[in-house]
Short mmCIF file of C-alpha atoms and ligand atoms in Angstrom, two decimals:
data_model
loop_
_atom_site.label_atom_id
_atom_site.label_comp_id
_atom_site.label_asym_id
_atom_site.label_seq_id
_atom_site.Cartn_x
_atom_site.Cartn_y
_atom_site.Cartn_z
CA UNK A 27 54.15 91.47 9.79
CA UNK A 28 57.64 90.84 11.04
CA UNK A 29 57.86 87.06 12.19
CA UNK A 30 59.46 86.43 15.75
CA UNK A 31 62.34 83.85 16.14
CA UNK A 32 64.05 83.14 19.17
CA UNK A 33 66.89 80.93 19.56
CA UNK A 34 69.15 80.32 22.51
CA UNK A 35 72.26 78.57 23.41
CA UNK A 36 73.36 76.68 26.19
CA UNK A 37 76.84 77.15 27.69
CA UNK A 38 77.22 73.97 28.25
CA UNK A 39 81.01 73.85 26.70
CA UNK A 40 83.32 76.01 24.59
CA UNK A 41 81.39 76.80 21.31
CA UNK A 42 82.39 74.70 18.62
CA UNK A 43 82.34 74.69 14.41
CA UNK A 44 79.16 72.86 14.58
CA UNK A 45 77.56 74.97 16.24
CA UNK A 46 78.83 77.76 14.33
CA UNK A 47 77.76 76.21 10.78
CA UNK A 48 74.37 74.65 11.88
CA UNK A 49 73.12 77.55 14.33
CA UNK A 50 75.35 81.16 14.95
CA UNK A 51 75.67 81.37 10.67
CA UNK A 52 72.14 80.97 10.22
CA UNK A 53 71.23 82.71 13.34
CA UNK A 54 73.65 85.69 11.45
CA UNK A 55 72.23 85.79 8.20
CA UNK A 56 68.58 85.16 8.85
CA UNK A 57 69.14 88.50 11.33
CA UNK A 58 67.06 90.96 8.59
CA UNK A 59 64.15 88.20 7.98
CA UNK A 60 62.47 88.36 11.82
CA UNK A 61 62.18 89.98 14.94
CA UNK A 62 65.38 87.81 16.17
CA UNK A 63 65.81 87.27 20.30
CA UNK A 64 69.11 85.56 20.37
CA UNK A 65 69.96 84.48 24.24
CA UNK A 66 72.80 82.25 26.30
CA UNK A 67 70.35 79.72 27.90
CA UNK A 68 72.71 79.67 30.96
CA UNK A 69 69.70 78.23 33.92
CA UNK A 70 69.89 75.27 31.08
CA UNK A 71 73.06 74.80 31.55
CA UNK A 72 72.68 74.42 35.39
CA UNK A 73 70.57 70.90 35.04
CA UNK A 74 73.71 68.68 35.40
CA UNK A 75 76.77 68.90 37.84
CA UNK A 76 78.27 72.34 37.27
CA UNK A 77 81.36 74.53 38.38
CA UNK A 78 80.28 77.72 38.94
CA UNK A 79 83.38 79.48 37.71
CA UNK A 80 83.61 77.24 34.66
CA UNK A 81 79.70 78.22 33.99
CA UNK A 82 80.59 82.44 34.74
CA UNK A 83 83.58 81.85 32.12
CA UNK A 84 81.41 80.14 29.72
CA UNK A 85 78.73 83.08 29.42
CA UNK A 86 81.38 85.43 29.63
CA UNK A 87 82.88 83.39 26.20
CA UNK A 88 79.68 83.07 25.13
CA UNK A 89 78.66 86.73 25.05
CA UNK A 90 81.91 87.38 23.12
CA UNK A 91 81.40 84.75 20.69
CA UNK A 92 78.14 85.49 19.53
CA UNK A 93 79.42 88.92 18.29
CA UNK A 94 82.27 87.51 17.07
CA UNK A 95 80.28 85.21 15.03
CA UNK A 96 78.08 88.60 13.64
CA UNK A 97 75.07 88.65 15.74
CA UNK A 98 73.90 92.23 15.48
CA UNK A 99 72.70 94.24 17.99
CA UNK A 100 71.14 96.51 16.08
CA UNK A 101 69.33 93.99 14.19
CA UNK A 102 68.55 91.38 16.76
CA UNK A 103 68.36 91.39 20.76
CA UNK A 104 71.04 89.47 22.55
CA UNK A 105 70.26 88.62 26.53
CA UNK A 106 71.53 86.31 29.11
CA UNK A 107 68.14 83.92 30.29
CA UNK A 108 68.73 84.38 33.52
CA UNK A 109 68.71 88.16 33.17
CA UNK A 110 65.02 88.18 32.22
CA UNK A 111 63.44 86.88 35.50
CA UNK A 112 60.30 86.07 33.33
CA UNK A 113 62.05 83.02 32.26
CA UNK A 114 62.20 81.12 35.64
CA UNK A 115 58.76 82.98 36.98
CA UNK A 116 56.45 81.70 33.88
CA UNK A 117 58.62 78.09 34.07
CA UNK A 118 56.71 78.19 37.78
CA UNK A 119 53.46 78.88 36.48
CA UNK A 120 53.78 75.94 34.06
CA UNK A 121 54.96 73.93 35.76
CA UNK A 122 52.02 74.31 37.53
CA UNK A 123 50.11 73.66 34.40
CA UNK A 124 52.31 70.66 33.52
CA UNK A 125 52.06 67.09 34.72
CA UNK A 126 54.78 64.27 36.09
CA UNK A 127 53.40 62.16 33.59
CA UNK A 128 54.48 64.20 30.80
CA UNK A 129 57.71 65.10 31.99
CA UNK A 130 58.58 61.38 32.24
CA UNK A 131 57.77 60.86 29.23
CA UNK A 132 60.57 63.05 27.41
CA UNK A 133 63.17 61.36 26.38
CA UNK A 134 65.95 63.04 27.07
CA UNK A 135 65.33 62.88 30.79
CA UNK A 136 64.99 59.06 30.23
CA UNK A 137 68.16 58.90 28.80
CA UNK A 138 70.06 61.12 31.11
CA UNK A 139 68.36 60.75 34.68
CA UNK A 140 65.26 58.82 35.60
CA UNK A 141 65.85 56.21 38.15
CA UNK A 142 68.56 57.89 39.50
CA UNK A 143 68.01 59.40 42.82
CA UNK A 144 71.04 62.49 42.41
CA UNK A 145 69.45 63.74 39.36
CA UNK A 146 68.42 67.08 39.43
CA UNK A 147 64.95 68.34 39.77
CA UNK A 148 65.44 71.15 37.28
CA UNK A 149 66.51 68.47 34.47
CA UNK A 150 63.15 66.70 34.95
CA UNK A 151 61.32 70.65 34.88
CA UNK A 152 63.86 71.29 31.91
CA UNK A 153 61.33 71.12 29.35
CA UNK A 154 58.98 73.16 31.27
CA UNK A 155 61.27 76.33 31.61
CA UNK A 156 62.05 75.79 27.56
CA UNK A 157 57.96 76.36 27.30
CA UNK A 158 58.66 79.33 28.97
CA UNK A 159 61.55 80.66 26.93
CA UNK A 160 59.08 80.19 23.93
CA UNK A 161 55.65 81.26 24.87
CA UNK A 162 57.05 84.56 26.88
CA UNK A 163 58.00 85.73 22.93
CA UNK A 164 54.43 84.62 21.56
CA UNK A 165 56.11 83.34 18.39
CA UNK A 166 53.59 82.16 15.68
CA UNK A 167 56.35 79.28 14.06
CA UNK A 168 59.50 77.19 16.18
CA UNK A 169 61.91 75.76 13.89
CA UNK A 170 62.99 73.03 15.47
CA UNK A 171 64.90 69.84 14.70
CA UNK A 172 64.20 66.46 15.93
CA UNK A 173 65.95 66.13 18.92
CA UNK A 174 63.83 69.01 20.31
CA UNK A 175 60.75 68.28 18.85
CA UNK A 176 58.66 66.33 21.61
CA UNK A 177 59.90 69.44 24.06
CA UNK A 178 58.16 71.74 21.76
CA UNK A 179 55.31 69.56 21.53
CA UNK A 180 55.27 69.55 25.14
CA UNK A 181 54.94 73.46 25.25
CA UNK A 182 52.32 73.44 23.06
CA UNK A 183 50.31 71.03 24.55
CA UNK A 184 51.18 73.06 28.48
CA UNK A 185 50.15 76.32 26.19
CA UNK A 186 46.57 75.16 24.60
CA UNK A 187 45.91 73.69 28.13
CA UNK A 188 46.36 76.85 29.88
CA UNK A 189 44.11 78.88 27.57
CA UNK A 190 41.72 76.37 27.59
CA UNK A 191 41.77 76.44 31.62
CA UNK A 192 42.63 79.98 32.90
CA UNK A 193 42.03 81.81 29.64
CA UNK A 194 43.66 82.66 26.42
CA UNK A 195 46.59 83.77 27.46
CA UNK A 196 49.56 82.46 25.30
CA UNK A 197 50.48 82.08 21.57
CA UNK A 198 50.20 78.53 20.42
CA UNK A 199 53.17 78.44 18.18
CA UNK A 200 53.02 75.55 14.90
CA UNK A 201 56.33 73.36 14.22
CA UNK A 202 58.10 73.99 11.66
CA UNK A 203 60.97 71.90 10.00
CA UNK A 204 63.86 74.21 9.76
CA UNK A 205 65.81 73.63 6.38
CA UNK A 206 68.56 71.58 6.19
CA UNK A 207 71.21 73.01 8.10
CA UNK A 208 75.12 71.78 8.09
CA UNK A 209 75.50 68.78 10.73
CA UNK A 210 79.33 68.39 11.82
CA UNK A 211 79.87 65.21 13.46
CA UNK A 212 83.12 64.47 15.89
CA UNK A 213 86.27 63.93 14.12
CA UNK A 214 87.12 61.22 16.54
CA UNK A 215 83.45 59.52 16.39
CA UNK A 216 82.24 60.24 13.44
CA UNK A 217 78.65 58.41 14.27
CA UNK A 218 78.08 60.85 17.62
CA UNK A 219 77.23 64.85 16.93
CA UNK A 220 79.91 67.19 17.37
CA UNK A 221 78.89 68.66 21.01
CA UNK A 222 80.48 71.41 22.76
CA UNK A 223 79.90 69.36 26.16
CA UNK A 224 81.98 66.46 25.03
CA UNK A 225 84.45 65.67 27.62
CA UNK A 226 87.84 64.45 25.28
CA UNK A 227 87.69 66.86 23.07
CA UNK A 228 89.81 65.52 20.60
CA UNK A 229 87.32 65.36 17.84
CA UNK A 230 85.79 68.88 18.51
CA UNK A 231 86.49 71.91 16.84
CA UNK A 232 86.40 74.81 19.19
CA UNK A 233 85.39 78.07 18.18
CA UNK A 234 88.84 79.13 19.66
CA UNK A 235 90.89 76.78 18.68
CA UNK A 236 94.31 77.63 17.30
CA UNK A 237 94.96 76.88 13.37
CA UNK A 238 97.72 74.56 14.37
CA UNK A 239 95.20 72.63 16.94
CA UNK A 240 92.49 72.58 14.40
CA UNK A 241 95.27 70.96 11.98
CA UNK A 242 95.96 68.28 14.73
CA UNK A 243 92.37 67.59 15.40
CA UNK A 244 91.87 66.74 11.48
CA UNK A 245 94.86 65.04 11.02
CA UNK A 246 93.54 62.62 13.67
CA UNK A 247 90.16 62.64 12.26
CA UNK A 248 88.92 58.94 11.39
CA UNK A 249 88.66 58.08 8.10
CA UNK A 250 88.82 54.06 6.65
CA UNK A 251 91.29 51.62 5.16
CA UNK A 252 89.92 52.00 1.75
CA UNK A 253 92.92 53.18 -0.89
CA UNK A 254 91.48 52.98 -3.85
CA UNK A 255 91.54 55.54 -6.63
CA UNK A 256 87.77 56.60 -5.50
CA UNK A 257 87.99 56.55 -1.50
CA UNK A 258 87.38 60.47 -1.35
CA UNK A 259 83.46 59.78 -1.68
CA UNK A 260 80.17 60.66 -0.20
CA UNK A 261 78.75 57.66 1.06
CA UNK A 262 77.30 58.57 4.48
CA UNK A 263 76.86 54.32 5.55
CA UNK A 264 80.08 52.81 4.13
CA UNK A 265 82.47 56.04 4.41
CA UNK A 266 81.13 57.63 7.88
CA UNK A 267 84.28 59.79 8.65
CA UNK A 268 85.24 61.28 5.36
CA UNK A 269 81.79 62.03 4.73
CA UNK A 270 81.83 64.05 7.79
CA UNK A 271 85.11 65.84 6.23
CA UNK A 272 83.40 66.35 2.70
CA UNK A 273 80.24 67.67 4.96
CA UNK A 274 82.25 69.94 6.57
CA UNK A 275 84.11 71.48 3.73
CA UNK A 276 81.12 71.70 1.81
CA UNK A 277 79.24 73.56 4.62
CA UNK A 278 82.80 75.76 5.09
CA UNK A 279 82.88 76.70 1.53
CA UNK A 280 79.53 76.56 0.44
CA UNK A 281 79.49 74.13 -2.35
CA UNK A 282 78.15 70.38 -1.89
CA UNK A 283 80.04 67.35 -0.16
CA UNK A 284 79.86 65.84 -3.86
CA UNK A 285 81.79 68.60 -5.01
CA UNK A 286 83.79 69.14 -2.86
CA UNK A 287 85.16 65.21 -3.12
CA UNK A 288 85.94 66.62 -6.39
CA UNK A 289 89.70 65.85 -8.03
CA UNK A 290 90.40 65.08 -4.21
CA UNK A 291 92.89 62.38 -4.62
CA UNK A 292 93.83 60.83 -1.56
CA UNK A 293 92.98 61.76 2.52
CA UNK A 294 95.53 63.42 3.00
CA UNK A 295 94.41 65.76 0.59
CA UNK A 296 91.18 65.85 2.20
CA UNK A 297 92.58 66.73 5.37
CA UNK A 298 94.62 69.54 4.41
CA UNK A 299 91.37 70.49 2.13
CA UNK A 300 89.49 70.61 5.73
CA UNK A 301 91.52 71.72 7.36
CA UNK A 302 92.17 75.18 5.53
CA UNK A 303 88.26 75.37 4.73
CA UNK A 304 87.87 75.32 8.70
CA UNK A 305 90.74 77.43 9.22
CA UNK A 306 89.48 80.35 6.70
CA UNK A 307 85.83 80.42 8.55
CA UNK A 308 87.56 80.48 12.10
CA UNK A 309 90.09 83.29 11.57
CA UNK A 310 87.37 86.07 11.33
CA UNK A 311 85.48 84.92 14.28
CA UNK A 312 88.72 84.59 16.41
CA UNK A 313 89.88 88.57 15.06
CA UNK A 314 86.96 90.00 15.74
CA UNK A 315 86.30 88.12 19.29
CA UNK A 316 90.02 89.37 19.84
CA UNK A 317 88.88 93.12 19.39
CA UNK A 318 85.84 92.73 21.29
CA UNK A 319 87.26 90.85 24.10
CA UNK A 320 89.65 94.32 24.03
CA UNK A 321 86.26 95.89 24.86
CA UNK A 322 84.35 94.38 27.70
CA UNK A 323 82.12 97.34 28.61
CA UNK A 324 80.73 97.29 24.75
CA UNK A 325 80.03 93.40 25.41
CA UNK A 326 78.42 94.12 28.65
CA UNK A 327 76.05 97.11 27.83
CA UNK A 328 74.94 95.15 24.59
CA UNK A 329 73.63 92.01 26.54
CA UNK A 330 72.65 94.71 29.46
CA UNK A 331 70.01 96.46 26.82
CA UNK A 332 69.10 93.13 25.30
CA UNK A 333 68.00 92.16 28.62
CA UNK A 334 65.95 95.11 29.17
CA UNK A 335 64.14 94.79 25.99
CA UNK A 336 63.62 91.02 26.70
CA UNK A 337 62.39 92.06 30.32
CA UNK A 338 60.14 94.41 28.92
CA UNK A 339 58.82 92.49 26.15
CA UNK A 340 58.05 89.61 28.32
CA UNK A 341 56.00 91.94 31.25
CA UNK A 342 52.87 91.64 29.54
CA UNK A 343 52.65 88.02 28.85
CA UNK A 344 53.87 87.42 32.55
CA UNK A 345 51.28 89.45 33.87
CA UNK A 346 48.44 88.05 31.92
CA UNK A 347 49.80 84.63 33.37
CA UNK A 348 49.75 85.60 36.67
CA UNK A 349 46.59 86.93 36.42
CA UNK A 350 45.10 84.19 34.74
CA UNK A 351 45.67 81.97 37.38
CA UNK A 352 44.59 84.30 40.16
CA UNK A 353 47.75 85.89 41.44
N1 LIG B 403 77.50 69.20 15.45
C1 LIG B 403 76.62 70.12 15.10
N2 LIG B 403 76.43 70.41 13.80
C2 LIG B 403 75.53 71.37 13.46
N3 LIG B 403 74.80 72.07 14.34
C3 LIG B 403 74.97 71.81 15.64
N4 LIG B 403 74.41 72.32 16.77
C4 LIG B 403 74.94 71.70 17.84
N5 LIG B 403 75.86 70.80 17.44
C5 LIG B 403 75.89 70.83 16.09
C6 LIG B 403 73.42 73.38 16.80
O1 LIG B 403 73.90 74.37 17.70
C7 LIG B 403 72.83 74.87 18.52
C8 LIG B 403 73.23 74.66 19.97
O2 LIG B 403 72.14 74.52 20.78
P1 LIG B 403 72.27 74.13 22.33
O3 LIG B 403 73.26 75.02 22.98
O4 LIG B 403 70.88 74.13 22.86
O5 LIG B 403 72.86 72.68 22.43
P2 LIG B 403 72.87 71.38 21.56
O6 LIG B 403 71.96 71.45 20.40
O7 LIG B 403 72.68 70.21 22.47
O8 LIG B 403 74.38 71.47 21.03
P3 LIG B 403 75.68 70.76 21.55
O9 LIG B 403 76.85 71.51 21.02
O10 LIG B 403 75.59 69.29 21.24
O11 LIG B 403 75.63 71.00 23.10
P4 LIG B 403 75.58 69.92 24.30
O12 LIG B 403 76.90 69.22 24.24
O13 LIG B 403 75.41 70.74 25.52
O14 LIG B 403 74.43 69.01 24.06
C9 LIG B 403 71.59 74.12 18.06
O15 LIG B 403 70.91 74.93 17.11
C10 LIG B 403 72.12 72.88 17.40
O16 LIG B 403 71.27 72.38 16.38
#
């Protein structure tokens, strides 16, 4: 039987080339292997301060994009999060399942809000609502990388307590390690994750981004003082920032980062190697989001049936929720 894999995005920012190599790429070409529900996790993105139009802009990009980037509709579902109403109706339920305790225990909500008396309620109930994106799909396996791990941990444990007190009601999906995927750092920072919600945005690659912007962005990228006849190297301690440029090739071309330092003789060269590599993947994406974004009412009645699938996928588990616990 078909395997069910579910992975959604947060509009947080303008998608960039990391998230194109580490999760729309694989998201693309793993499209044949499982019953894929690919969504734009837009109530996540509504945990911090938000513009509204900036957030309506973002989806609207974000639809686009994930075409753009080959996400099928006729091999996987694409919805909007907040178009399934299941979402936030089971995230109630759980949280009703879930205590404080736990949720002050994840760290991300350490990091980015306890103590502080403006935060928002729904980024402490974050985790709770990603339970519900998962267990609504009853997926067997979540592939998930570290810095989501103790929020999938969390759904489990919310999941086995639930059967265990209104009845067996939910899938309790095992964590998997997903394979290596590409990691692009920032250009600018080459220690910090390329994110699409980083403010200056100078070492971030935007889906969007213009060839000659793209050129600037590398040609600024950090590298070291190091001039010797071996400085184009892997070495991801010492070397930081080209590494990141050798990573990013590599993932861009599809060879390794040790290859691709190959015959590379100074980083200049590197940079102009990059910078093409990036280039050639982007071009694509940006001509085919050009003829869709020529299209709007395709866009809209793709994510319009993905939603109805999702809504009517999701009934059941809902209901035997609700149920459950006596509604
Ligand atoms: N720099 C990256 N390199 C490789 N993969 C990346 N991903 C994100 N950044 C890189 C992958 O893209 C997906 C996006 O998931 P998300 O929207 O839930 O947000 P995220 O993981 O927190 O990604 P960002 O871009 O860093 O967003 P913000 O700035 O909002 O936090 C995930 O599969 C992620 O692994």
């Amino acid at each position: 039987m078909s395997h069910t894999r579910l992975s959604l995005l947060t509009p947080s920012g303008h998608l960039t080339l990391g998230n194109y190599l580490g999760a729309l790429r694989p998201m693309a070409a793993q499209q044949d292997d499982a019953t894929c529900y690919y969504g734009i996790s837009d109530l996540h993105a509504m945990t911090t301060a938000h513009d509204p139009t900036t957030l309506r802009d973002l989806i609207a990009e974000f639809r686009v994009l994930m075409l753009a980037c080959g996400l099928d509709p006729t091999r996987a579902t694409l919805f909007r999060q907040s178009s399934v109403p299941a979402h936030a109706e089971l995230a109630y339920l759980l949280e009703c399942t879930t205590y404080v305790g736990e949720l002050n225990r994840m760290i991300q909500f350490k990091e980015k809000g306890r103590g502080r008396p403006m935060t928002r309620a729904s980024l402490h109930t974050y985790p709770v609502l990603m339970a519900s994106d998962i267990l609504l799909y009853r997926p067997t396996h979540v592939p998930v990388g570290d810095d989501q791990r103790q929020h999938v941990e969390l759904a489990r444990d919310v999941a086995q307590r639930f059967n265990l007190t209104y009845g067996p009601v939910f899938t309790v999906p095992e964590i998997t390690v997903p394979p290596a995927g590409a990691r692009v750092m920032d250009l600018a920072d080459p220690t910090r994750k390329m994110s699409k919600s980083t403010r200056e945005g100078a070492g971030v690659i935007r889906l969007l981004d213009d060839p000659d912007v793209v050129r600037r962005k590398i040609a600024r990228a950090v590298t070291d003082s190091d001039t010797g006849p071996s400085a184009v190297r892997v070495d991801r301690d010492a070397k930081p920032g080209v590494t990141n440029l050798l990573d990013l090739v590599a993932a861009c071309t599809g060879t390794s980062p040790e290859e691709a330092a190959d015959g590379v003789p100074t980083y200049g060269a590197l940079k102009k190697l990059a910078t093409d590599a990036a280039v050639a993947v982007l071009e694509p994406v940006q001509r085919r989001y050009a003829a869709l974004a020529a299209d709007p009412m395709y866009v809209e009645d793709v994510f319009a049936a993905g939603a109805a699938h999702c809504r009517e996928v999701t009934a059941p588990v809902l209901a035997a929720a609700r149920e459950a616990m006596g509604l």
